[in-house]
XYZ file of N, CA and C in Angstrom:
825
model
N 1.148 -1.069 -0.284
C 0.127 0.122 0.204
C 1.046 1.286 -0.181
N 0.771 2.068 -0.853
C 1.312 2.958 -0.712
C 0.150 4.532 -0.607
N 1.086 5.575 0.462
C 1.185 6.125 0.798
C 0.985 7.633 0.766
N 0.270 8.586 0.508
C 0.215 9.293 -0.291
C 0.011 11.244 1.349
N 1.146 12.247 0.792
C 0.197 13.235 1.476
C 0.138 14.605 0.706
N -0.920 15.344 0.626
C -2.040 15.523 -0.476
C -1.988 16.904 0.239
N -1.263 18.505 0.116
C -1.572 19.397 0.217
C -2.575 20.636 -0.023
N -4.117 20.778 0.142
C -4.995 21.478 -0.549
C -5.143 22.852 -0.249
N -3.901 23.786 -1.838
C -3.724 24.604 -1.401
C -4.869 25.817 -2.016
N -5.841 25.022 -2.065
C -7.251 26.373 -2.606
C -8.489 25.055 -3.010
N -9.812 25.509 -2.682
C -10.691 24.756 -2.522
C -11.139 23.235 -4.318
N -10.382 23.817 -4.680
C -10.316 22.907 -5.562
C -8.328 22.715 -6.540
N -7.256 23.376 -5.596
C -5.654 22.394 -5.675
C -4.859 21.728 -4.886
N -4.388 21.296 -5.513
C -3.435 20.952 -4.410
C -1.697 20.136 -5.425
N -0.949 20.388 -3.963
C 0.031 19.028 -4.599
C 0.104 18.237 -3.752
N 0.911 16.780 -4.039
C 0.051 15.543 -3.157
C 1.432 14.745 -2.810
N 2.316 14.317 -2.044
C 3.931 13.656 -1.992
C 3.877 11.918 -1.624
N 4.280 11.355 -2.173
C 3.973 10.455 -1.654
C 5.660 10.321 -0.255
N 5.247 9.402 0.946
C 5.309 9.160 2.353
C 6.439 7.644 2.550
N 6.939 8.572 2.676
C 8.390 6.469 3.246
C 7.379 6.204 4.749
N 7.518 7.737 5.346
C 6.950 6.872 7.195
C 6.355 7.965 8.035
N 5.511 8.525 8.159
C 5.495 9.259 9.280
C 6.528 9.858 10.514
N 7.447 10.779 10.353
C 8.379 10.494 12.240
C 7.173 11.077 13.445
N 7.278 12.552 13.200
C 6.174 12.629 14.031
C 5.059 13.808 13.631
N 4.082 13.311 14.795
C 3.032 13.806 14.177
C 2.934 15.430 16.248
N 1.705 16.531 16.315
C 1.513 16.716 16.812
C 0.345 18.019 17.011
N -0.080 18.106 18.023
C -0.901 19.447 18.573
C -0.521 20.050 19.277
N 0.664 21.083 18.870
C 1.271 22.395 20.340
C 0.355 23.028 20.394
N 0.507 23.682 21.303
C -0.821 24.575 21.780
C -1.260 25.715 20.825
N -0.117 25.774 19.787
C -0.442 26.493 19.071
C -0.900 26.223 17.933
N -0.696 25.290 16.584
C -1.255 24.636 15.415
C -0.608 22.857 15.004
N -1.527 21.858 14.150
C -0.597 21.190 14.337
C 0.913 20.877 13.484
N 1.515 19.361 13.671
C 2.535 19.900 13.577
C 2.970 18.526 13.415
N 3.721 18.193 12.147
C 3.461 17.403 10.519
C 4.690 16.839 10.737
N 6.321 15.949 10.780
C 7.949 15.767 10.424
C 7.231 14.447 9.784
N 6.914 14.452 8.457
C 6.985 13.239 7.067
C 8.522 13.042 6.344
N 8.426 12.079 6.239
C 9.355 11.389 6.170
C 8.858 10.747 4.116
N 9.186 12.129 2.952
C 9.014 11.778 1.641
C 10.104 10.726 1.018
N 9.377 9.543 -0.413
C 10.654 10.044 -1.605
C 11.079 10.774 -2.284
N 10.237 12.160 -2.212
C 11.257 12.878 -3.257
C 11.840 14.719 -2.517
N 11.232 14.327 -1.427
C 11.678 16.227 -0.731
C 12.543 14.958 0.805
N 12.957 14.123 0.891
C 13.439 13.760 1.959
C 12.613 14.801 3.006
N 12.865 15.061 4.218
C 12.197 15.095 5.888
C 11.109 16.211 4.830
N 9.758 16.532 5.853
C 9.274 17.551 5.328
C 8.000 18.147 6.235
N 8.698 19.224 6.580
C 7.889 20.012 7.667
C 5.781 20.269 7.576
N 5.374 19.532 8.456
C 3.639 20.855 7.847
C 3.682 21.373 9.325
N 3.035 22.155 9.159
C 2.345 23.225 9.742
C 0.909 23.669 9.546
N -0.376 22.441 10.884
C -1.772 22.761 10.218
C -1.357 22.781 8.355
N -0.830 21.848 8.072
C -1.249 20.802 6.694
C -0.937 21.270 5.492
N -0.128 22.325 5.846
C 0.395 23.412 4.378
C 2.178 22.638 4.228
N 2.787 23.100 3.746
C 4.399 22.232 3.741
C 5.360 23.323 4.386
N 5.479 23.520 4.738
C 7.043 24.675 5.673
C 8.760 24.930 5.113
N 8.906 23.227 4.599
C 9.908 22.850 4.523
C 10.109 21.786 4.493
N 11.065 21.960 3.212
C 11.500 20.248 2.849
C 13.109 20.439 3.101
N 13.881 19.039 3.059
C 15.111 19.230 2.952
C 15.814 19.726 2.033
N 15.045 18.744 0.769
C 14.994 19.049 -1.168
C 15.379 20.902 -1.261
N 14.204 21.392 -1.293
C 13.890 22.409 -1.508
C 14.312 23.874 -0.708
N 14.982 23.536 0.512
C 14.880 24.816 1.334
C 15.621 25.420 1.157
N 16.581 25.276 0.905
C 17.646 26.592 -0.141
C 17.103 27.453 -0.181
N 15.953 27.418 -2.068
C 15.514 28.774 -2.183
C 15.044 29.551 -1.408
N 13.935 29.498 -0.603
C 13.142 29.861 0.264
C 14.374 30.716 1.912
N 15.081 30.387 2.175
C 16.308 30.457 2.975
C 17.030 31.301 2.357
N 17.361 31.162 1.479
C 18.145 32.456 1.083
C 18.094 33.543 0.558
N 16.364 33.456 0.099
C 15.874 34.781 -0.992
C 15.278 35.709 0.384
N 15.339 34.715 1.352
C 15.205 35.959 2.890
C 15.984 36.625 3.466
N 17.104 35.415 3.425
C 18.349 36.313 3.921
C 19.302 37.123 3.998
N 19.227 36.768 2.407
C 20.237 37.475 1.244
C 20.177 37.897 0.857
N 19.081 38.752 0.064
C 18.648 40.531 -0.025
C 19.097 41.270 0.717
N 17.746 40.635 1.946
C 18.707 41.937 2.690
C 20.265 42.933 3.479
N 20.530 41.428 2.982
C 21.812 41.742 4.184
C 23.334 41.998 3.770
N 22.158 41.768 1.674
C 23.340 42.222 0.359
C 22.916 44.078 0.672
N 21.968 44.553 1.301
C 21.310 45.305 0.993
C 21.668 46.534 1.548
N 21.693 46.637 3.051
C 22.053 47.049 4.260
C 24.188 47.179 4.311
N 24.453 47.815 4.785
C 25.761 47.818 4.175
C 26.746 47.740 5.794
N 25.823 47.421 7.803
C 26.951 46.699 8.011
C 25.602 46.331 9.048
N 24.892 45.244 8.243
C 23.789 44.814 9.414
C 23.996 44.085 10.882
N 24.504 44.282 11.550
C 25.123 44.037 13.059
C 24.102 42.763 13.875
N 23.440 43.182 14.363
C 22.191 43.612 15.304
C 21.294 42.628 13.933
N 20.477 41.757 13.623
C 18.997 41.088 13.054
C 18.051 39.947 14.186
N 16.770 40.378 13.818
C 16.160 39.463 14.260
C 15.478 39.235 12.811
N 14.999 36.966 13.653
C 13.476 37.266 12.415
C 12.734 36.339 13.601
N 11.279 36.899 13.022
C 9.916 36.713 13.569
C 9.776 36.057 12.682
N 9.305 34.101 13.597
C 9.105 32.483 13.218
C 10.206 32.102 12.741
N 10.680 31.662 12.067
C 11.337 30.697 11.100
C 12.226 30.229 12.178
N 11.443 28.819 12.955
C 12.008 28.061 14.079
C 12.373 27.038 13.567
N 12.504 26.786 12.731
C 13.377 25.136 11.895
C 15.016 25.318 11.631
N 15.135 27.246 11.673
C 17.021 27.576 12.014
C 17.250 27.827 10.645
N 15.968 27.855 9.043
C 17.368 27.938 8.059
C 17.669 28.993 7.449
N 17.070 30.299 8.136
C 16.957 32.037 8.377
C 18.272 32.122 8.710
N 18.240 31.713 9.752
C 19.527 32.143 10.569
C 20.895 31.146 10.284
N 20.822 29.814 9.365
C 21.394 29.546 9.179
C 22.209 30.418 8.210
N 22.110 30.719 7.777
C 21.854 31.865 6.235
C 22.074 33.097 6.834
N 22.097 33.934 8.044
C 22.668 34.990 7.868
C 23.636 35.014 8.447
N 23.828 33.787 9.100
C 25.025 33.486 9.934
C 26.486 33.520 8.474
N 26.665 33.425 7.812
C 27.284 33.378 6.488
C 27.327 34.837 6.133
N 26.667 35.689 6.942
C 27.284 37.259 6.552
C 28.811 38.002 7.934
N 30.113 37.798 8.148
C 30.698 38.117 8.833
C 30.592 39.637 9.203
N 29.662 40.029 8.610
C 29.046 41.780 9.763
C 28.315 41.378 10.420
N 27.291 40.217 10.286
C 26.138 40.563 11.592
C 27.123 39.565 12.599
N 26.408 40.947 13.748
C 27.104 40.254 15.262
C 26.612 39.695 15.790
N 24.821 39.204 15.915
C 24.034 39.138 16.821
C 22.569 39.201 16.196
N 21.937 37.621 16.335
C 20.961 37.342 15.573
C 19.881 37.122 16.706
N 18.961 37.287 17.044
C 17.334 36.912 17.822
C 16.815 36.148 16.962
N 15.964 35.293 17.362
C 15.129 34.303 16.774
C 14.264 34.073 18.047
N 12.360 34.786 17.063
C 11.374 34.470 18.296
C 10.484 34.003 17.434
N 10.450 32.142 18.037
C 9.465 32.093 17.366
C 8.255 31.391 18.439
N 7.081 31.190 17.996
C 5.882 31.515 19.038
C 6.356 29.312 19.695
N 5.546 28.531 18.518
C 5.934 27.689 19.470
C 6.769 26.953 19.439
N 8.023 26.807 20.312
C 8.835 25.963 20.630
C 9.208 24.243 19.963
N 7.952 24.414 19.680
C 8.003 22.110 19.021
C 8.481 22.252 18.219
N 8.177 23.716 17.076
C 8.386 23.870 15.921
C 10.126 23.866 15.676
N 10.881 24.668 17.039
C 12.083 24.555 17.169
C 12.669 23.234 17.272
N 11.960 22.499 18.513
C 12.624 20.852 18.975
C 13.106 19.947 17.570
N 11.397 19.085 17.391
C 11.930 19.110 16.389
C 12.743 19.346 15.247
N 12.173 20.648 14.418
C 13.310 21.089 13.417
C 14.381 20.283 14.029
N 15.391 21.228 15.203
C 16.373 20.071 15.836
C 17.088 18.821 14.951
N 15.753 17.969 15.556
C 15.915 16.189 15.875
C 16.047 16.192 14.116
N 15.009 15.868 13.263
C 14.603 15.396 12.403
C 14.849 16.667 10.566
N 15.436 17.805 11.242
C 16.070 18.822 10.123
C 17.398 19.372 10.302
N 18.097 18.474 10.673
C 19.295 18.800 11.532
C 20.189 19.789 10.059
N 19.996 19.574 8.891
C 20.849 20.602 8.082
C 20.570 22.213 7.730
N 18.901 21.864 8.176
C 18.086 23.328 8.210
C 18.125 24.543 10.160
N 18.303 23.183 11.080
C 17.888 23.861 12.137
C 19.689 23.220 13.071
N 20.503 22.900 12.129
C 21.771 23.506 13.019
C 22.957 23.843 13.610
N 22.512 25.316 12.922
C 23.293 26.776 13.133
C 22.472 27.638 14.269
N 20.910 27.055 15.356
C 20.207 27.579 16.363
C 21.277 27.681 17.603
N 22.483 26.695 17.122
C 22.980 26.471 18.421
C 24.732 27.511 18.877
N 24.296 28.360 17.799
C 26.001 29.097 17.534
C 25.567 30.597 18.298
N 27.019 30.348 18.958
C 27.113 31.911 20.596
C 26.443 32.912 18.973
N 26.471 33.183 18.638
C 25.284 34.753 18.224
C 24.723 34.454 18.146
N 23.763 33.862 18.092
C 22.434 33.827 18.312
C 21.315 33.612 19.562
N 20.461 33.267 19.904
C 19.709 34.377 20.967
C 18.010 33.623 19.936
N 17.902 31.698 20.712
C 16.494 31.558 20.807
C 15.569 32.191 21.914
N 14.500 32.830 21.362
C 13.712 32.743 22.375
C 12.008 33.042 21.797
N 11.377 31.792 22.765
C 9.781 30.905 22.638
C 9.303 32.334 23.372
N 8.845 33.347 22.301
C 7.433 34.560 22.349
C 6.438 34.620 20.944
N 6.148 35.188 21.959
C 4.886 35.708 20.459
C 5.640 37.140 19.846
N 5.743 37.014 18.433
C 7.000 37.703 18.059
C 6.100 39.039 17.461
N 4.852 39.093 17.251
C 4.321 40.322 17.346
C 4.421 41.105 18.348
N 4.320 40.344 19.500
C 3.953 40.893 20.918
C 5.286 41.838 20.818
N 6.855 40.923 20.478
C 7.803 41.525 21.204
C 8.592 42.287 19.767
N 7.764 42.208 18.592
C 8.323 43.640 18.296
C 7.302 45.345 18.665
N 6.674 44.726 19.231
C 6.253 46.016 19.886
C 6.133 46.283 20.890
N 7.475 46.123 21.494
C 8.763 45.787 22.753
C 9.617 47.161 22.289
N 10.407 46.398 20.643
C 11.071 47.193 20.660
C 11.719 48.662 19.297
N 12.647 48.666 20.330
C 12.854 50.468 19.393
C 13.963 50.695 19.385
N 13.472 50.848 18.193
C 15.580 50.922 17.373
C 16.232 50.665 17.408
N 16.092 48.778 17.406
C 16.862 47.783 17.857
C 17.909 47.524 16.982
N 17.340 47.105 15.590
C 17.305 46.142 14.873
C 18.185 46.473 13.103
N 19.181 46.303 12.739
C 19.526 47.216 11.607
C 18.451 45.944 10.352
N 18.268 45.208 11.098
C 17.609 44.099 9.831
C 15.913 43.312 10.222
N 14.895 42.438 9.865
C 14.092 42.516 10.801
C 13.524 41.309 9.506
N 14.049 40.253 9.707
C 13.111 39.444 9.056
C 11.561 38.345 9.346
N 10.655 38.576 9.166
C 9.889 37.762 8.996
C 9.609 36.218 8.755
N 10.407 35.712 9.510
C 9.940 33.946 8.339
C 8.240 33.604 8.885
N 7.286 33.623 8.450
C 5.983 32.956 9.366
C 5.670 32.032 8.040
N 3.888 31.648 8.933
C 3.817 30.670 8.666
C 2.510 31.368 7.256
N 1.593 30.852 6.460
C 1.095 31.863 6.007
C 0.129 32.702 6.782
N -1.202 33.998 6.578
C -1.567 34.235 7.240
C -3.076 33.473 7.924
N -2.512 32.421 8.925
C -4.397 31.883 9.413
C -2.992 31.298 11.388
N -4.600 31.935 11.877
C -3.558 30.786 12.849
C -2.670 31.449 13.733
N -1.958 31.496 14.087
C -0.904 32.567 14.828
C 0.211 33.552 14.078
N -0.370 32.811 13.250
C 0.889 34.660 12.335
C -0.281 35.276 11.714
N -1.591 35.315 11.107
C -2.543 36.354 11.144
C -1.888 37.645 11.563
N -1.887 37.802 12.460
C -1.696 39.446 13.263
C -0.328 39.948 12.383
N 1.252 38.902 11.303
C 2.151 38.978 11.080
C 1.918 39.752 9.702
N 0.302 39.607 8.980
C -0.031 40.075 7.986
C -0.611 41.526 8.165
N -0.414 42.287 8.631
C -1.233 43.549 9.435
C -0.440 44.434 9.027
N -0.966 45.809 9.381
C -0.160 46.891 9.001
C -0.050 47.995 10.734
N -0.480 47.761 11.094
C 0.326 48.127 12.716
C 1.545 46.902 13.046
N 0.921 46.011 12.530
C 3.002 45.268 12.666
C 4.492 45.823 11.842
N 4.002 45.570 10.693
C 4.470 46.654 9.978
C 5.353 47.983 10.487
N 4.170 49.026 10.889
C 4.226 50.129 11.764
C 5.092 49.764 13.003
N 4.858 48.908 13.775
C 6.126 48.831 13.758
C 7.614 47.635 14.054
N 7.674 47.541 13.137
C 8.792 47.077 12.542
C 9.360 47.854 12.159
N 8.819 49.050 11.490
C 9.420 50.017 11.336
C 10.150 50.422 12.727
N 9.206 51.225 13.633
C 10.045 51.282 14.635
C 11.036 51.519 15.646
N 10.778 49.431 15.303
C 12.208 48.579 16.273
C 13.339 48.920 15.586
N 13.135 49.322 13.982
C 14.278 48.895 13.216
C 15.501 50.202 13.093
N 16.854 50.131 13.479
C 18.070 51.594 13.168
C 17.201 52.346 11.955
N 17.838 53.125 12.486
C 17.449 54.527 11.438
C 17.801 54.304 9.682
N 18.411 53.336 9.955
C 19.143 53.173 8.115
C 18.409 51.068 8.590
N 17.413 51.479 8.936
C 16.904 49.676 8.905
C 16.268 49.097 7.770
N 15.974 47.526 6.874
C 15.058 47.046 6.487
C 14.574 45.520 7.018
N 13.898 45.664 6.769
C 12.776 44.265 6.812
C 12.479 43.842 5.230
N 12.142 42.638 5.627
C 11.759 41.664 4.548
C 10.809 40.722 5.453
N 9.219 40.475 4.229
C 8.935 39.209 4.515
C 8.404 38.465 3.472
N 8.612 37.166 4.135
C 7.901 35.874 2.515
C 6.075 36.852 3.019
N 5.662 36.784 1.630
C 4.004 37.140 0.795
C 3.576 37.133 0.124
N 3.853 35.112 -0.052
C 2.372 34.477 -0.483
C 2.814 34.725 -1.766
N 2.018 33.395 -2.372
C 1.844 33.807 -3.869
C 1.107 34.201 -5.410
N 1.464 34.395 -5.660
C 0.775 35.656 -6.337
C -0.287 34.966 -7.578
N -0.588 33.508 -7.857
C -1.363 33.061 -8.355
C -3.054 33.359 -7.660
N -2.484 33.192 -6.607
C -3.724 32.533 -5.061
C -4.035 33.644 -4.408
N -3.260 34.003 -3.657
C -3.451 35.188 -3.026
C -2.234 36.719 -3.597
N -2.765 37.276 -4.949
C -3.000 38.299 -5.256
C -3.094 39.280 -4.654
N -4.553 39.169 -3.492
C -5.449 40.430 -2.362
C -4.257 40.524 -2.062
N -3.991 39.775 -1.015
C -3.002 39.423 0.478
C -2.130 40.538 -0.228
N -1.217 40.283 -1.414
C 0.338 41.165 -1.831
C -0.091 42.414 -2.278
N -1.349 42.780 -2.947
C -1.715 43.937 -2.974
C -1.518 44.982 -1.836
N -2.553 44.205 -0.576
C -2.753 44.285 0.913
C -1.376 44.539 0.769
N -0.695 43.646 1.221
C 0.483 44.099 1.244
C 1.289 44.497 1.229
N 1.561 45.399 0.300
C 2.337 46.272 -0.569
C 1.666 47.295 -0.552
N 0.218 47.955 -0.716
C -0.234 49.083 -0.221
C 0.179 49.357 1.950
N 0.250 48.595 1.845
C 0.373 48.508 3.937
C 2.296 48.690 4.138
N 2.841 48.281 2.985
C 4.126 48.227 3.532
C 4.929 49.924 3.198
N 4.156 50.604 1.041
C 4.686 51.571 1.258
C 4.085 53.136 2.413
N 3.300 52.761 2.419
C 2.809 53.921 3.692
C 3.477 53.887 4.365
N 3.965 53.211 5.151
C 5.549 53.607 6.274
C 6.756 53.531 5.524
N 7.473 52.871 4.948
C 8.295 52.801 4.040
C 8.814 53.727 2.842
N 9.448 54.257 3.193
C 9.811 54.834 2.009
C 10.623 54.328 0.991
N 11.278 53.016 0.053
C 11.121 51.934 -0.199
C 10.443 51.156 -0.035
N 9.901 49.933 -0.700
C 9.292 49.117 -0.947
C 9.882 48.543 -1.877
N 9.593 47.342 -2.238
C 10.185 46.591 -3.350
C 9.459 44.733 -3.686
N 8.796 44.498 -4.361
C 8.517 42.747 -4.400
C 9.841 41.860 -4.860
N 9.541 41.507 -4.701
C 10.826 40.251 -5.700
C 10.423 38.712 -5.512
N 10.868 38.108 -6.720
C 10.016 36.906 -5.919
C 11.054 35.194 -6.241
N 11.144 34.497 -6.189
C 12.094 33.327 -6.588
C 11.005 31.268 -7.189
N 11.159 31.086 -6.730
C 10.435 29.796 -6.933
C 11.281 28.764 -6.111
N 9.761 28.236 -5.589
C 9.877 27.145 -4.456
C 9.013 26.345 -4.852
N 9.160 24.595 -5.454
C 8.217 23.654 -5.715
C 7.528 23.398 -4.535
N 7.550 23.240 -3.158
C 6.714 22.798 -2.862
C 5.821 23.932 -2.186
N 5.928 25.057 -2.726
C 4.872 25.772 -2.056
C 4.195 26.602 -3.219
N 2.619 26.737 -2.698
C 1.435 27.014 -3.658
C 2.860 27.369 -4.538
N 1.683 26.975 -5.887
C 1.701 27.388 -7.498
C 3.539 27.144 -7.111
N 4.389 27.700 -6.952
C 5.880 27.492 -7.098
C 6.816 28.138 -6.949
N 5.947 29.562 -7.538
C 6.228 31.093 -7.611
C 5.876 32.144 -5.899
N 6.771 32.678 -5.393
C 7.182 32.623 -4.532
C 6.910 34.369 -4.151
N 6.690 35.565 -3.422
C 6.742 37.153 -2.970
C 7.257 37.004 -1.877
N 8.552 38.079 -1.933
C 9.169 38.703 -0.556
C 8.799 39.949 -0.934
N 8.683 39.708 0.350
C 8.537 42.354 0.622
C 9.853 42.468 1.989
N 9.834 43.376 0.726
C 11.641 44.004 1.125
C 10.961 45.756 1.639
N 11.089 46.488 2.927
C 11.257 48.035 3.279
C 12.050 48.239 3.819
N 12.475 49.539 3.028
C 13.712 49.519 3.974
C 13.555 51.375 3.720
N 14.285 52.354 4.623
C 13.991 53.284 5.056
C 15.251 54.126 4.585
N 16.157 53.618 3.403
C 16.869 54.454 3.667
C 17.882 53.465 2.568
N 18.283 52.401 2.351
C 18.616 51.812 1.631
C 18.062 51.043 0.014
N 18.075 50.862 -1.558
C 17.429 50.445 -2.485
C 17.697 49.467 -2.749
N 17.497 47.755 -2.436
C 18.271 47.073 -3.330
C 18.730 46.307 -4.969
N 18.260 47.590 -5.625
C 18.383 47.944 -6.657
C 19.241 48.239 -6.976
N 19.736 49.419 -6.144
C 21.097 50.391 -5.956
C 22.005 49.682 -5.012
N 22.272 48.690 -5.194
C 23.408 48.028 -5.110
C 24.609 47.846 -5.732
N 25.462 47.907 -5.293
C 26.849 47.279 -6.368
C 27.393 46.198 -6.055
N 27.213 45.507 -7.636
C 27.261 43.987 -7.839
C 28.557 43.258 -7.333
N 29.387 44.190 -7.932
C 31.204 43.975 -7.354
C 30.990 44.188 -6.302
N 30.104 44.431 -5.253
C 30.595 43.965 -3.309
C 29.540 43.034 -2.730
N 28.481 42.974 -3.543
C 27.525 41.946 -2.159
C 29.272 40.520 -2.469
N 29.113 40.013 -1.152
C 30.393 39.039 -0.627
C 30.784 37.701 -1.304
N 31.265 37.020 -2.097
C 30.977 35.926 -1.989
C 30.789 34.772 -1.451
N 29.668 34.006 -0.544
C 28.893 33.084 -0.074
C 28.523 32.106 -0.876
N 28.797 30.862 0.197
C 28.298 29.789 -0.075
C 26.566 30.039 -0.055
N 26.265 30.023 -1.289
C 24.806 29.389 -2.110
C 24.423 28.721 -2.945
N 22.746 27.986 -3.205
C 22.626 27.303 -3.914
C 21.340 28.341 -4.639
N 21.379 29.041 -3.969
C 20.509 29.662 -5.258
C 20.340 31.116 -5.441
N 20.574 31.975 -4.797
C 20.749 33.595 -4.829
C 22.503 33.488 -4.907
N 22.662 34.627 -5.921
C 24.093 34.693 -6.990
C 23.358 36.389 -6.509
N 24.634 37.360 -7.240
C 24.739 38.972 -7.527
C 24.019 39.246 -8.534
N 23.628 37.690 -9.378
C 23.462 38.439 -9.828
C 21.771 38.224 -10.410
N 21.075 37.538 -9.353
C 20.036 37.570 -9.453
C 19.310 38.533 -8.260
N 20.555 38.295 -7.284
C 20.468 39.873 -6.380
C 18.733 40.445 -7.808
N 19.612 41.003 -8.257
C 18.797 42.429 -9.505
C 17.923 41.380 -10.074
N 17.789 40.031 -10.509
C 16.769 39.778 -11.676
C 15.854 39.034 -10.938
N 15.476 38.841 -9.710
C 14.743 38.362 -8.104
C 13.721 39.568 -8.948
N 14.581 40.771 -8.956
C 12.835 42.210 -8.943
C 12.409 42.392 -10.117
N 12.714 42.053 -10.881
C 12.066 41.882 -12.414
C 10.610 40.620 -12.942
N 9.454 41.764 -12.500
C 8.743 40.792 -12.032
C 8.211 40.568 -13.121
N 7.406 39.157 -13.658
C 5.717 38.965 -14.797
C 5.091 40.304 -14.432
N 4.647 40.426 -14.673
C 3.250 41.620 -16.056
C 2.118 41.222 -15.024
N 2.285 40.188 -14.529
C 1.013 40.363 -13.963
C 1.399 40.416 -12.389
N 2.449 40.201 -11.817
C 2.751 40.349 -10.624
C 3.339 41.429 -10.926
N 4.244 42.414 -11.371
C 3.669 44.005 -10.962
C 2.982 44.387 -11.640
N 1.678 44.474 -11.677
C 0.670 44.572 -12.016
C 0.422 44.936 -10.573
N 0.253 43.958 -9.480
C 0.198 43.713 -8.032
C 0.445 45.695 -7.229
N 1.923 45.110 -8.166
C 2.293 45.818 -6.888
C 2.266 47.693 -6.971
N 1.769 48.575 -8.692
C 1.182 49.218 -9.166
C 0.060 49.648 -8.404
């Protein structure tokens, strides 16, 4: 008998993967957590039935959250990650020598615990001495921080459950206040095929707060539609004004200095969402 998992990405569309075995399943205080071993994508983390990350394609998402912002800010010493309990964004941040300290705040400690156990290639840097891991509400943590961080990265689930407040204008205003005067933030903002209204709203909200707002894209096979967007808000620095020869050489699988700029060249139907 074959075992398959299907994520219903809309009411009439989904993706499916053949499963070798279930590694762990648990209902945490915040969400349903499943860790599966798949035939095609290795170990896979699910939250509330949605694919969060897999061993095979995780590098795309984590690199594209971290590197465009860190290579836009000239001196990103203090970095905050909201969500991201799997540790992949932290791993990528630590590739930058200028970063002195990373704070990760995730509301669900079980995500951190089981990522360390079943996704060690992703979560392996959470024990690094430059990293502080807090199990806390990222929304409330942001609300209390004032001009504390150079870069803030929001690595959240889709806007359901505990992450719903992380897509509100008040949260982006809090991020603005938590950033230093030259600060930058980036957030994953879902896909343009099924969540066009969400992208349009986020762009409008961020533009009303940040003087520089950019949308960029990446291809992530296990995320709804495969085409994923990220929104960057900056107080001072424009990612399109970075000097390519000043982008440091780091080990990556997806991000390159050329892709830094190409990712902001949007398909027409996506460009229409930000106009």
